[in-house]
Amino acid sequence: MPLGFRETRFKLFNKCRVLVLSFLLPHLTHQAAFLSVCPIKAPRQISRLHFLPRAPAAPSSFFSSVSTQRQTSFHQRRHFSSSVVMFGEVTKVEDVHTLKWLKLCRIFFKDQTGKERQWEGVQRTTAKKTESNPDSLDAVAIVAFLTHSKEKKPPEMVFVRQFRPPVGTDTIELPAGLIDEGETPEQAAIRELREETGFIGEVVGKSPNLCLCPGITGETIKIITVNVDMDKEENKSPKQQLDEEEQIQVIRIPCDSMLEKLEELSREGCRLFDGVYCFAFALTPTVQSFFKEGSA
């Protein structure tokens, strides 16, 4: 094969790779940033994560090239300086109608050109800025790994199935819940995990503040990663502590067959939470192949 043709093909492949990853990486690392969440004294089982499909490490130059090209393009389009500049600014929020848990708001803001605009959104009524919750976070979602400290068994992840009236069907989600007044996000995660699944674990990581559906609501959460040691007595016969109106089924899925099981539940009529699907999809050979190609 002529040298020039090989070089042209390689350059074309690089451009395609950068384009695909520029869309995939932010989504996977933001909504499914379950493995990169700031580790806090992670137990050996979690820190190693032997069960995950691993691709050969891509050269650091590959990732820096993707990041640099995306940032350069972004700055050229918006003429950003090195300081942080937002595309708009909220000037006023009016409450239109308030219920027990939610309120409809009219949001006034200026766009990047300075033009006054309006938006309709929904906010929770429960979020409050406190010493334990300085960012006024609404809720936490829990990525719980079921591991074995004594036996060599493949780890699992915990999901919950429940009926959600807004979508009119059962959903498959991460265990999650609102942060009570006086709680830290980590404390809320341990409590919610125990209430919804019966499992008791140890916090090993947390995400930055994340949004869920920013076009509709300002709800903000953290993803808390928890290690549940299944060899501990307290986790051998877990019992849920549900409220009277809650009906939640605990679903345990091996990490090496996660996407297959989730798609099976989808075919049964369940609606999958997007972050759950992104996380499972990130473990598939389809996505892993991008990193393998990058290291070639």
Coordinates of C-alpha atoms in Angstrom, one line a residue, residues 163-170 271:
F163 CA -43.9 2.5 38.8
R164 CA -43.5 6.1 37.8
P165 CA -46.8 7.9 37.0
P166 CA -45.2 10.6 34.7
V167 CA -44.0 7.9 32.2
G168 CA -47.0 5.6 32.9
T169 CA -44.9 2.4 33.4
D170 CA -42.2 0.7 35.5
R271 CA -38.4 2.4 30.9

